[in-house]
mmCIF file of C-alpha atoms and ligand atoms in Angstrom:
data_model
loop_
_atom_site.group_PDB
_atom_site.id
_atom_site.type_symbol
_atom_site.label_atom_id
_atom_site.label_comp_id
_atom_site.label_asym_id
_atom_site.label_seq_id
_atom_site.Cartn_x
_atom_site.Cartn_y
_atom_site.Cartn_z
ATOM 1 C CA MET A 1 52.002 73.923 62.215
ATOM 2 C CA GLU A 2 51.792 71.507 65.002
ATOM 3 C CA LEU A 3 51.543 73.698 68.131
ATOM 4 C CA VAL A 4 53.243 71.620 69.861
ATOM 5 C CA GLN A 5 56.712 73.161 67.761
ATOM 6 C CA CYS A 6 56.078 76.969 68.211
ATOM 7 C CA LEU A 7 53.991 77.563 71.286
ATOM 8 C CA HIS A 8 54.972 78.790 75.038
ATOM 9 C CA MET A 9 53.943 81.674 77.244
ATOM 10 C CA ASN A 10 56.532 84.625 77.498
ATOM 11 C CA LYS A 11 59.639 82.956 79.400
ATOM 12 C CA GLY A 12 60.719 84.556 82.628
ATOM 13 C CA GLU A 13 60.215 86.909 84.469
ATOM 14 C CA GLY A 14 60.197 89.979 82.868
ATOM 15 C CA GLU A 15 57.545 93.079 82.003
ATOM 16 C CA THR A 16 56.016 90.920 79.118
ATOM 17 C CA SER A 17 56.233 87.581 81.414
ATOM 18 C CA TYR A 18 53.565 84.979 81.821
ATOM 19 C CA ALA A 19 54.565 85.281 85.564
ATOM 20 C CA LYS A 20 53.610 88.925 85.421
ATOM 21 C CA ASN A 21 50.682 89.002 83.009
ATOM 22 C CA SER A 22 48.350 86.541 84.254
ATOM 23 C CA THR A 23 45.758 87.431 86.536
ATOM 24 C CA VAL A 24 42.859 86.851 84.408
ATOM 25 C CA GLN A 25 43.926 83.303 84.555
ATOM 26 C CA ARG A 26 43.968 83.944 88.443
ATOM 27 C CA GLU A 27 41.101 84.848 88.757
ATOM 28 C CA ILE A 28 40.127 81.522 86.882
ATOM 29 C CA ILE A 29 41.206 79.140 89.049
ATOM 30 C CA LEU A 30 39.604 81.356 91.729
ATOM 31 C CA HIS A 31 36.339 80.601 90.373
ATOM 32 C CA GLU A 32 37.104 77.117 90.243
ATOM 33 C CA THR A 33 37.700 76.768 94.011
ATOM 34 C CA SER A 34 34.577 74.887 95.274
ATOM 35 C CA ILE A 35 34.314 72.917 92.185
ATOM 36 C CA MET A 36 38.008 72.069 92.924
ATOM 37 C CA LYS A 37 37.117 71.061 96.324
ATOM 38 C CA GLU A 38 34.281 68.730 95.975
ATOM 39 C CA ALA A 39 36.139 66.433 93.096
ATOM 40 C CA ILE A 40 38.993 66.174 95.527
ATOM 41 C CA SER A 41 36.861 65.069 98.588
ATOM 42 C CA ASP A 42 34.374 62.809 96.062
ATOM 43 C CA CYS A 43 37.962 61.944 94.368
ATOM 44 C CA MET A 44 39.549 60.897 97.920
ATOM 45 C CA ARG A 45 35.643 58.640 98.669
ATOM 46 C CA ASN A 46 35.572 57.123 96.385
ATOM 47 C CA THR A 47 39.283 55.463 95.848
ATOM 48 C CA SER A 48 40.830 55.681 98.744
ATOM 49 C CA PRO A 49 44.096 55.812 97.257
ATOM 50 C CA LYS A 50 47.732 55.529 99.039
ATOM 51 C CA THR A 51 49.169 56.902 96.630
ATOM 52 C CA MET A 52 47.405 59.833 95.109
ATOM 53 C CA GLY A 53 48.200 60.614 90.761
ATOM 54 C CA ILE A 54 47.356 63.824 90.799
ATOM 55 C CA ALA A 55 48.393 66.167 86.906
ATOM 56 C CA ASP A 56 48.304 69.804 86.339
ATOM 57 C CA LEU A 57 48.321 69.579 82.419
ATOM 58 C CA GLY A 58 49.470 73.147 80.765
ATOM 59 C CA CYS A 59 50.521 74.077 83.898
ATOM 60 C CA SER A 60 52.875 77.065 82.434
ATOM 61 C CA SER A 61 55.342 78.598 85.115
ATOM 62 C CA GLY A 62 54.755 81.893 87.221
ATOM 63 C CA PRO A 63 53.077 81.591 90.174
ATOM 64 C CA ASN A 64 50.003 79.645 89.231
ATOM 65 C CA SER A 65 51.140 77.002 88.280
ATOM 66 C CA LEU A 66 52.663 76.442 92.050
ATOM 67 C CA MET A 67 49.222 78.648 93.076
ATOM 68 C CA VAL A 68 46.743 75.234 91.885
ATOM 69 C CA ILE A 69 48.788 72.517 93.531
ATOM 70 C CA SER A 70 49.103 74.322 96.855
ATOM 71 C CA GLU A 71 45.317 75.123 95.998
ATOM 72 C CA ILE A 72 44.846 71.355 95.945
ATOM 73 C CA ILE A 73 47.039 70.036 98.461
ATOM 74 C CA SER A 74 45.406 72.551 100.699
ATOM 75 C CA THR A 75 42.266 70.633 99.893
ATOM 76 C CA ILE A 76 43.389 66.635 100.133
ATOM 77 C CA TYR A 77 44.500 68.132 103.600
ATOM 78 C CA SER A 78 40.948 69.512 104.314
ATOM 79 C CA THR A 79 39.647 66.853 103.185
ATOM 80 C CA THR A 80 41.846 64.667 105.013
ATOM 81 C CA ASN A 81 41.105 66.181 108.190
ATOM 82 C CA TYR A 82 37.441 66.008 107.699
ATOM 83 C CA TYR A 83 37.600 62.316 107.214
ATOM 84 C CA ASN A 84 39.995 61.932 110.041
ATOM 85 C CA ASN A 85 37.297 62.810 112.283
ATOM 86 C CA TYR A 86 35.017 59.384 110.405
ATOM 87 C CA SER A 87 38.209 57.875 110.603
ATOM 88 C CA SER A 88 38.668 57.367 106.890
ATOM 89 C CA VAL A 89 41.625 57.511 104.580
ATOM 90 C CA VAL A 90 44.613 59.081 104.383
ATOM 91 C CA PRO A 91 47.115 59.534 101.494
ATOM 92 C CA GLU A 92 50.102 58.138 102.165
ATOM 93 C CA GLU A 93 51.467 60.169 98.865
ATOM 94 C CA VAL A 94 51.654 62.852 96.946
ATOM 95 C CA VAL A 95 52.768 62.311 93.228
ATOM 96 C CA ILE A 96 51.715 65.543 91.207
ATOM 97 C CA GLY A 97 52.441 65.576 87.864
ATOM 98 C CA LEU A 98 53.122 69.219 86.682
ATOM 99 C CA ASN A 99 52.671 68.945 82.772
ATOM 100 C CA ASP A 100 53.060 70.987 79.182
ATOM 101 C CA LEU A 101 54.843 71.786 76.036
ATOM 102 C CA PRO A 102 58.788 71.231 75.353
ATOM 103 C CA CYS A 103 59.296 74.869 74.847
ATOM 104 C CA ASN A 104 57.256 75.624 78.879
ATOM 105 C CA ASP A 105 59.767 76.983 80.585
ATOM 106 C CA PHE A 106 60.301 74.360 82.842
ATOM 107 C CA ASN A 107 64.050 75.851 85.255
ATOM 108 C CA ASP A 108 61.484 78.606 86.403
ATOM 109 C CA LEU A 109 59.164 76.745 87.027
ATOM 110 C CA PHE A 110 61.134 74.490 89.018
ATOM 111 C CA MET A 111 63.003 76.830 90.443
ATOM 112 C CA HIS A 112 60.312 77.488 92.398
ATOM 113 C CA LEU A 113 59.525 74.690 93.321
ATOM 114 C CA PRO A 114 61.486 74.898 96.853
ATOM 115 C CA GLU A 115 58.438 77.635 97.948
ATOM 116 C CA PHE A 116 55.798 74.878 97.546
ATOM 117 C CA TYR A 117 57.831 72.485 99.487
ATOM 118 C CA ASN A 118 57.840 74.963 102.305
ATOM 119 C CA LYS A 119 54.386 75.311 102.424
ATOM 120 C CA LEU A 120 53.851 71.508 102.388
ATOM 121 C CA GLU A 121 55.807 71.739 106.007
ATOM 122 C CA LYS A 122 52.877 72.416 107.555
ATOM 123 C CA TYR A 123 51.240 69.518 106.428
ATOM 124 C CA LYS A 124 53.874 67.469 107.694
ATOM 125 C CA GLY A 125 52.502 64.433 109.511
ATOM 126 C CA ILE A 126 49.093 64.172 108.116
ATOM 127 C CA ILE A 127 50.334 63.485 104.248
ATOM 128 C CA ASN A 128 53.857 63.113 105.939
ATOM 129 C CA GLY A 129 54.625 66.517 104.240
ATOM 130 C CA LEU A 130 58.205 66.752 102.261
ATOM 131 C CA ASP A 131 58.545 63.371 102.106
ATOM 132 C CA GLY A 132 55.717 62.395 100.767
ATOM 133 C CA CYS A 133 54.879 64.997 97.991
ATOM 134 C CA PHE A 134 57.070 64.082 94.610
ATOM 135 C CA VAL A 135 56.555 66.700 91.572
ATOM 136 C CA SER A 136 58.030 66.229 88.805
ATOM 137 C CA GLY A 137 57.126 68.278 84.947
ATOM 138 C CA VAL A 138 55.962 66.310 82.004
ATOM 139 C CA ALA A 139 56.923 67.464 79.173
ATOM 140 C CA GLY A 140 54.334 66.298 75.932
ATOM 141 C CA SER A 141 50.853 67.402 74.798
ATOM 142 C CA PHE A 142 47.911 66.219 76.839
ATOM 143 C CA TYR A 143 46.465 65.499 72.899
ATOM 144 C CA GLY A 144 47.985 62.386 73.495
ATOM 145 C CA ARG A 145 49.146 59.608 76.186
ATOM 146 C CA LEU A 146 51.603 60.962 79.387
ATOM 147 C CA PHE A 147 50.933 59.345 81.930
ATOM 148 C CA PRO A 148 50.819 54.973 83.532
ATOM 149 C CA LYS A 149 47.573 53.406 83.208
ATOM 150 C CA LYS A 150 45.401 54.093 85.996
ATOM 151 C CA SER A 151 48.183 56.357 87.354
ATOM 152 C CA LEU A 152 45.923 59.526 88.031
ATOM 153 C CA HIS A 153 43.499 59.944 90.646
ATOM 154 C CA PHE A 154 42.999 63.860 90.037
ATOM 155 C CA VAL A 155 43.396 66.097 87.223
ATOM 156 C CA HIS A 156 43.820 69.791 86.662
ATOM 157 C CA SER A 157 43.961 72.129 83.583
ATOM 158 C CA SER A 158 42.904 75.635 83.739
ATOM 159 C CA SER A 159 43.105 78.350 80.643
ATOM 160 C CA SER A 160 44.569 75.695 78.227
ATOM 161 C CA LEU A 161 41.641 73.151 76.300
ATOM 162 C CA HIS A 162 40.644 76.193 73.982
ATOM 163 C CA TRP A 163 44.472 75.687 72.502
ATOM 164 C CA LEU A 164 44.147 73.008 69.942
ATOM 165 C CA SER A 165 47.023 70.695 68.392
ATOM 166 C CA ARG A 166 47.004 71.737 65.709
ATOM 167 C CA VAL A 167 45.784 74.923 62.928
ATOM 168 C CA PRO A 168 42.971 73.774 61.857
ATOM 169 C CA GLU A 169 44.127 72.014 58.474
ATOM 170 C CA THR A 170 41.291 71.783 55.552
ATOM 171 C CA GLU A 171 42.873 72.212 51.451
ATOM 172 C CA LYS A 172 39.849 75.410 51.320
ATOM 173 C CA LEU A 173 41.431 77.180 54.918
ATOM 174 C CA ASP A 174 44.654 76.603 52.921
ATOM 175 C CA GLU A 175 43.892 78.974 50.405
ATOM 176 C CA GLU A 176 44.818 82.531 51.846
ATOM 177 C CA ASP A 177 42.053 84.292 50.794
ATOM 178 C CA LEU A 178 39.699 83.049 52.619
ATOM 179 C CA ASN A 179 39.697 84.503 55.745
ATOM 180 C CA LYS A 180 41.132 87.497 54.521
ATOM 181 C CA GLY A 181 42.198 89.894 57.185
ATOM 182 C CA LYS A 182 41.091 87.958 60.088
ATOM 183 C CA ILE A 183 43.092 85.440 62.238
ATOM 184 C CA TYR A 184 39.800 83.667 64.033
ATOM 185 C CA ILE A 185 36.632 82.979 62.770
ATOM 186 C CA SER A 186 35.119 85.906 62.169
ATOM 187 C CA LYS A 187 31.629 87.569 60.613
ATOM 188 C CA THR A 188 33.540 87.742 57.366
ATOM 189 C CA SER A 189 34.443 83.845 57.322
ATOM 190 C CA PRO A 190 33.324 80.976 55.241
ATOM 191 C CA ASP A 191 30.865 78.514 56.782
ATOM 192 C CA CYS A 192 34.012 75.661 55.680
ATOM 193 C CA VAL A 193 36.268 77.137 57.864
ATOM 194 C CA VAL A 194 33.639 77.517 60.767
ATOM 195 C CA LYS A 195 33.773 74.178 59.850
ATOM 196 C CA ALA A 196 37.417 73.688 60.421
ATOM 197 C CA TYR A 197 38.487 74.637 63.572
ATOM 198 C CA LEU A 198 34.787 72.634 64.730
ATOM 199 C CA SER A 199 35.917 69.800 63.398
ATOM 200 C CA GLN A 200 39.807 69.950 64.807
ATOM 201 C CA PHE A 201 38.091 70.684 68.202
ATOM 202 C CA HIS A 202 35.770 67.537 68.203
ATOM 203 C CA LYS A 203 38.737 65.100 67.599
ATOM 204 C CA ASP A 204 40.593 67.329 69.811
ATOM 205 C CA PHE A 205 38.741 66.711 72.687
ATOM 206 C CA LEU A 206 37.578 63.418 71.979
ATOM 207 C CA THR A 207 41.396 62.535 71.910
ATOM 208 C CA PHE A 208 41.944 64.034 75.264
ATOM 209 C CA LEU A 209 39.333 62.751 77.063
ATOM 210 C CA GLY A 210 40.791 58.856 75.745
ATOM 211 C CA SER A 211 43.818 59.183 76.978
ATOM 212 C CA ARG A 212 43.057 60.159 80.184
ATOM 213 C CA ALA A 213 40.286 58.079 81.088
ATOM 214 C CA VAL A 214 42.896 55.645 80.192
ATOM 215 C CA GLU A 215 45.143 56.935 82.715
ATOM 216 C CA ILE A 216 42.587 58.521 85.537
ATOM 217 C CA VAL A 217 41.186 55.331 87.976
ATOM 218 C CA SER A 218 38.015 54.862 88.316
ATOM 219 C CA GLY A 219 36.146 57.488 90.451
ATOM 220 C CA GLY A 220 39.149 59.427 89.978
ATOM 221 C CA GLY A 221 38.061 63.118 89.171
ATOM 222 C CA MET A 222 38.997 66.003 86.820
ATOM 223 C CA VAL A 223 38.465 69.258 86.769
ATOM 224 C CA LEU A 224 39.296 71.661 83.724
ATOM 225 C CA SER A 225 38.431 75.297 83.370
ATOM 226 C CA PHE A 226 38.749 76.651 79.617
ATOM 227 C CA MET A 227 37.479 79.275 77.014
ATOM 228 C CA GLY A 228 33.951 79.196 75.214
ATOM 229 C CA ARG A 229 31.045 80.937 74.402
ATOM 230 C CA ILE A 230 26.800 81.188 75.421
ATOM 231 C CA THR A 231 25.578 80.968 71.648
ATOM 232 C CA PRO A 232 25.453 78.838 68.530
ATOM 233 C CA ASP A 233 27.184 81.496 66.870
ATOM 234 C CA ALA A 234 30.746 80.226 66.403
ATOM 235 C CA ALA A 235 31.815 84.189 64.662
ATOM 236 C CA ALA A 236 29.909 85.742 68.019
ATOM 237 C CA GLU A 237 31.571 88.735 69.441
ATOM 238 C CA VAL A 238 32.077 87.050 72.678
ATOM 239 C CA GLY A 239 34.521 84.223 72.679
ATOM 240 C CA SER A 240 36.248 85.569 69.239
ATOM 241 C CA HIS A 241 36.603 89.844 69.427
ATOM 242 C CA GLN A 242 39.752 88.874 70.924
ATOM 243 C CA TRP A 243 41.301 88.241 67.815
ATOM 244 C CA GLU A 244 39.347 90.711 66.021
ATOM 245 C CA LEU A 245 41.188 93.479 67.465
ATOM 246 C CA LEU A 246 44.141 91.898 67.342
ATOM 247 C CA ALA A 247 43.334 91.138 63.564
ATOM 248 C CA GLN A 248 43.072 95.081 63.373
ATOM 249 C CA ALA A 249 46.097 95.930 64.485
ATOM 250 C CA LEU A 250 47.855 93.633 62.162
ATOM 251 C CA VAL A 251 45.749 94.948 58.942
ATOM 252 C CA SER A 252 47.201 99.105 60.734
ATOM 253 C CA MET A 253 50.685 97.396 60.278
ATOM 254 C CA ALA A 254 50.176 96.084 57.258
ATOM 255 C CA SER A 255 48.723 99.170 55.662
ATOM 256 C CA GLU A 256 51.657 101.089 56.314
ATOM 257 C CA GLY A 257 53.364 98.135 54.768
ATOM 258 C CA LEU A 258 55.812 97.317 57.931
ATOM 259 C CA ILE A 259 54.270 93.352 57.975
ATOM 260 C CA GLU A 260 52.714 91.852 54.346
ATOM 261 C CA GLU A 261 49.071 91.567 54.248
ATOM 262 C CA GLU A 262 49.993 87.773 52.859
ATOM 263 C CA LYS A 263 50.610 86.659 55.934
ATOM 264 C CA ILE A 264 48.746 88.185 57.780
ATOM 265 C CA ASP A 265 45.649 85.752 55.820
ATOM 266 C CA SER A 266 47.469 82.856 56.177
ATOM 267 C CA PHE A 267 47.718 83.522 60.076
ATOM 268 C CA ASN A 268 44.720 81.672 61.778
ATOM 269 C CA ALA A 269 45.018 80.898 65.382
ATOM 270 C CA PRO A 270 45.042 76.996 66.982
ATOM 271 C CA TYR A 271 41.893 78.040 69.318
ATOM 272 C CA TYR A 272 38.114 77.312 69.690
ATOM 273 C CA ALA A 273 35.814 78.346 72.102
ATOM 274 C CA PRO A 274 33.450 75.898 71.877
ATOM 275 C CA SER A 275 29.314 76.770 72.376
ATOM 276 C CA VAL A 276 28.242 74.471 75.654
ATOM 277 C CA GLU A 277 26.631 71.882 73.667
ATOM 278 C CA GLU A 278 29.843 71.043 71.717
ATOM 279 C CA VAL A 279 31.588 70.381 74.912
ATOM 280 C CA ARG A 280 28.322 67.769 76.085
ATOM 281 C CA ASN A 281 28.074 66.390 72.441
ATOM 282 C CA VAL A 282 32.428 65.513 72.321
ATOM 283 C CA ILE A 283 32.115 64.128 76.324
ATOM 284 C CA GLU A 284 29.202 61.922 75.663
ATOM 285 C CA GLU A 285 30.769 60.417 72.558
ATOM 286 C CA GLU A 286 33.854 59.559 74.425
ATOM 287 C CA GLY A 287 32.000 57.811 77.156
ATOM 288 C CA SER A 288 34.422 57.605 79.468
ATOM 289 C CA PHE A 289 33.040 60.193 81.843
ATOM 290 C CA ILE A 290 29.698 61.187 84.103
ATOM 291 C CA ILE A 291 29.885 65.226 84.233
ATOM 292 C CA LYS A 292 29.105 66.587 87.944
ATOM 293 C CA HIS A 293 29.114 70.399 86.786
ATOM 294 C CA LEU A 294 28.663 71.678 82.954
ATOM 295 C CA GLN A 295 28.490 75.785 82.822
ATOM 296 C CA PRO A 296 29.869 78.552 81.785
ATOM 297 C CA PHE A 297 31.169 81.986 84.357
ATOM 298 C CA GLU A 298 31.996 85.523 83.015
ATOM 299 C CA ILE A 299 35.272 86.920 83.288
ATOM 300 C CA GLY A 300 35.576 90.686 82.462
ATOM 301 C CA TRP A 301 38.907 90.978 80.099
ATOM 302 C CA ASP A 302 41.400 92.448 82.857
ATOM 303 C CA GLU A 303 39.193 91.110 85.861
ATOM 304 C CA GLY A 304 42.230 90.910 88.788
ATOM 305 C CA SER A 305 44.517 93.503 87.662
ATOM 306 C CA SER A 306 43.766 97.047 89.274
ATOM 307 C CA SER A 307 43.319 98.520 86.772
ATOM 308 C CA SER A 308 39.694 96.470 86.081
ATOM 309 C CA SER A 309 37.536 98.933 88.754
ATOM 310 C CA SER A 310 39.190 101.846 86.600
ATOM 311 C CA SER A 311 39.704 103.290 83.134
ATOM 312 C CA SER A 312 43.234 104.262 83.656
ATOM 313 C CA SER A 313 44.943 103.285 86.495
ATOM 314 C CA SER A 314 49.161 100.933 86.942
ATOM 315 C CA SER A 315 49.388 97.303 87.401
ATOM 316 C CA SER A 316 52.091 94.164 87.615
ATOM 317 C CA SER A 317 53.849 95.515 84.302
ATOM 318 C CA THR A 318 55.441 99.941 85.086
ATOM 319 C CA ASN A 319 54.636 100.864 81.670
ATOM 320 C CA ILE A 320 50.581 99.321 82.180
ATOM 321 C CA THR A 321 49.002 102.629 82.725
ATOM 322 C CA THR A 322 44.916 101.640 80.525
ATOM 323 C CA ARG A 323 43.257 99.075 81.143
ATOM 324 C CA GLY A 324 43.899 97.900 77.895
ATOM 325 C CA GLN A 325 47.213 98.111 77.267
ATOM 326 C CA HIS A 326 46.620 95.533 80.658
ATOM 327 C CA VAL A 327 44.812 93.363 78.249
ATOM 328 C CA ALA A 328 47.205 93.698 75.488
ATOM 329 C CA TYR A 329 50.116 92.907 78.285
ATOM 330 C CA THR A 330 48.059 89.293 79.112
ATOM 331 C CA ILE A 331 47.090 88.567 75.432
ATOM 332 C CA ARG A 332 50.707 88.846 74.566
ATOM 333 C CA ALA A 333 52.028 87.166 76.817
ATOM 334 C CA VAL A 334 50.156 84.231 76.091
ATOM 335 C CA VAL A 335 50.526 84.522 72.025
ATOM 336 C CA GLU A 336 54.293 86.293 71.325
ATOM 337 C CA SER A 337 55.809 83.531 70.773
ATOM 338 C CA MET A 338 52.799 81.764 67.787
ATOM 339 C CA LEU A 339 53.141 85.677 66.234
ATOM 340 C CA GLU A 340 56.652 85.457 66.078
ATOM 341 C CA SER A 341 57.113 81.641 64.007
ATOM 342 C CA HIS A 342 54.947 82.713 61.809
ATOM 343 C CA PHE A 343 55.869 86.140 60.778
ATOM 344 C CA GLY A 344 59.082 86.521 61.282
ATOM 345 C CA THR A 345 61.411 88.834 63.680
ATOM 346 C CA SER A 346 60.615 92.077 61.488
ATOM 347 C CA LEU A 347 57.274 92.323 63.372
ATOM 348 C CA ILE A 348 57.792 94.628 66.315
ATOM 349 C CA MET A 349 55.972 93.524 68.862
ATOM 350 C CA ASP A 350 56.060 95.999 70.840
ATOM 351 C CA ASP A 351 54.737 98.344 67.790
ATOM 352 C CA LEU A 352 51.324 95.480 67.826
ATOM 353 C CA PHE A 353 50.635 95.703 71.236
ATOM 354 C CA TYR A 354 50.814 99.431 71.013
ATOM 355 C CA ARG A 355 48.642 99.353 68.481
ATOM 356 C CA TYR A 356 46.641 96.660 70.082
ATOM 357 C CA ALA A 357 45.506 98.384 73.865
ATOM 358 C CA GLN A 358 44.518 101.334 71.631
ATOM 359 C CA LEU A 359 41.736 99.804 70.474
ATOM 360 C CA ILE A 360 41.238 97.261 73.141
ATOM 361 C CA ASP A 361 40.758 100.836 74.979
ATOM 362 C CA ASN A 362 37.913 101.469 72.443
ATOM 363 C CA TYR A 363 36.342 98.790 73.308
ATOM 364 C CA PHE A 364 36.195 99.131 77.076
ATOM 365 C CA PHE A 365 34.623 102.724 75.772
ATOM 366 C CA ASN A 366 31.533 101.105 74.590
ATOM 367 C CA THR A 367 31.161 98.278 76.456
ATOM 368 C CA ARG A 368 31.997 95.557 78.974
ATOM 369 C CA PRO A 369 34.300 93.037 77.333
ATOM 370 C CA ILE A 370 34.003 89.861 79.138
ATOM 371 C CA TYR A 371 34.871 86.197 78.237
ATOM 372 C CA ILE A 372 33.362 82.858 78.828
ATOM 373 C CA ILE A 373 35.044 80.319 81.042
ATOM 374 C CA PHE A 374 32.985 76.527 81.252
ATOM 375 C CA LEU A 375 33.824 74.686 84.018
ATOM 376 C CA ILE A 376 33.946 71.340 84.164
ATOM 377 C CA SER A 377 34.067 68.276 86.724
ATOM 378 C CA LEU A 378 33.894 64.698 85.746
ATOM 379 C CA THR A 379 34.093 62.060 87.262
ATOM 380 C CA ARG A 380 35.680 58.435 85.695
ATOM 381 C CA LYS A 381 33.101 55.901 85.550
HETATM 382 C C1 SAM B 401 47.007 80.141 79.091
HETATM 383 S S1 SAM B 401 48.853 79.061 79.893
HETATM 384 C C2 SAM B 401 46.809 78.752 81.500
HETATM 385 C C3 SAM B 401 48.647 78.340 82.840
HETATM 386 C C4 SAM B 401 48.036 77.737 83.301
HETATM 387 N N1 SAM B 401 47.375 76.053 83.814
HETATM 388 C C5 SAM B 401 47.119 79.056 84.256
HETATM 389 O O1 SAM B 401 46.104 78.600 83.958
HETATM 390 O O2 SAM B 401 48.079 79.939 84.658
HETATM 391 C C6 SAM B 401 48.571 77.604 78.617
HETATM 392 C C7 SAM B 401 49.282 77.141 79.030
HETATM 393 O O3 SAM B 401 48.481 74.953 78.219
HETATM 394 C C8 SAM B 401 49.256 75.128 77.850
HETATM 395 N N2 SAM B 401 49.067 73.990 76.381
HETATM 396 C C9 SAM B 401 48.457 74.312 74.944
HETATM 397 N N3 SAM B 401 48.539 73.628 74.791
HETATM 398 C C10 SAM B 401 48.853 72.822 75.017
HETATM 399 C C11 SAM B 401 49.343 70.537 75.297
HETATM 400 N N4 SAM B 401 48.887 70.497 73.999
HETATM 401 N N5 SAM B 401 49.561 70.440 75.981
HETATM 402 C C12 SAM B 401 50.064 70.311 76.675
HETATM 403 N N6 SAM B 401 49.961 72.046 77.091
HETATM 404 C C13 SAM B 401 49.613 72.798 76.410
HETATM 405 C C14 SAM B 401 50.875 76.107 77.047
HETATM 406 O O4 SAM B 401 51.604 76.140 76.272
HETATM 407 C C15 SAM B 401 50.324 77.471 78.569
HETATM 408 O O5 SAM B 401 50.839 76.880 78.640
#
């Protein structure tokens, strides 16, 4: 299954929307700040662009998308101020491409652009404010070319590159028994499942870097963050347990005859949390980028929510009263479209995510669930 056909974050601004349930992704963006500032300053020093091309890949919709580009502009502004003191280059124009898959809620994103342009007013005279900043939507997969050759100076992508271009494909992986009752790599997955996932990640990340290598000018920068793992074992709990619990919730529905068991066996998430070595190997193999920073950091499953500091309190969505519910809403906002496309409308999402939230609450009793995020800064050679 090609991801391009079915993946989109939950649209709009309702209770289950990505806009209302993306606080953990916001925290990840906040973790990027100092690396992003350094990368943008270096990029401006290296390239001195008159027209600066910027892209946010996998921008989605909701507050995070505009937060990212506001941060980038504000960094350009402060870097420019710094350079002004030392009489250096000011970009006359900034061209920003917001990219996501075609089913993304671009309408919602565009509706919030006036707020963004209003904020830009304060930079007027420095990058010619509103008149000098052009934002557009670019619909397509980042696993391929999206922009003209050498048109970008800085590229950002957060919480997106752990999505593969498709469900890993091997003849064996298609045999439903192979990953029975599981929807991602698990302790019981045979080697061929693990290999199929790694091979798809390798192919995709290589294509991603190759495409950006054509689009980014020499000296330009790229900051990426996505989920990974810190052990060689791809079935390690950190990086995969969110899928394990979701599989358990699905299996409990199947045991009550609410969904077909075979549907679970034939579903595999198009997601991969690589190890640092796997990421480094692909960057080195592709060869167009210098690694300036490649470090993992930890983030709690419900970080950034009001529930993260206590075992039960309310959050942005009114029905959320426990940490488990908060996490379940966050994951629902991301995976619902994919589940619907595989299981069809017979899968009652409210029921599934109610069960999932309970499993997560139990998990919180015994552990502090974390994601490992890789923060990567690259410079185009
Ligand atoms: C969890 S959201 C992250 C959104 C935003 N960057 C943030 O940090 O909040 C992941 C986004 O990546 C997008 N995405 C996944 N695969 C993609 C691909 N191949 N090309 C473009 N966008 C993709 C999804 O549609 C989704 O909007």
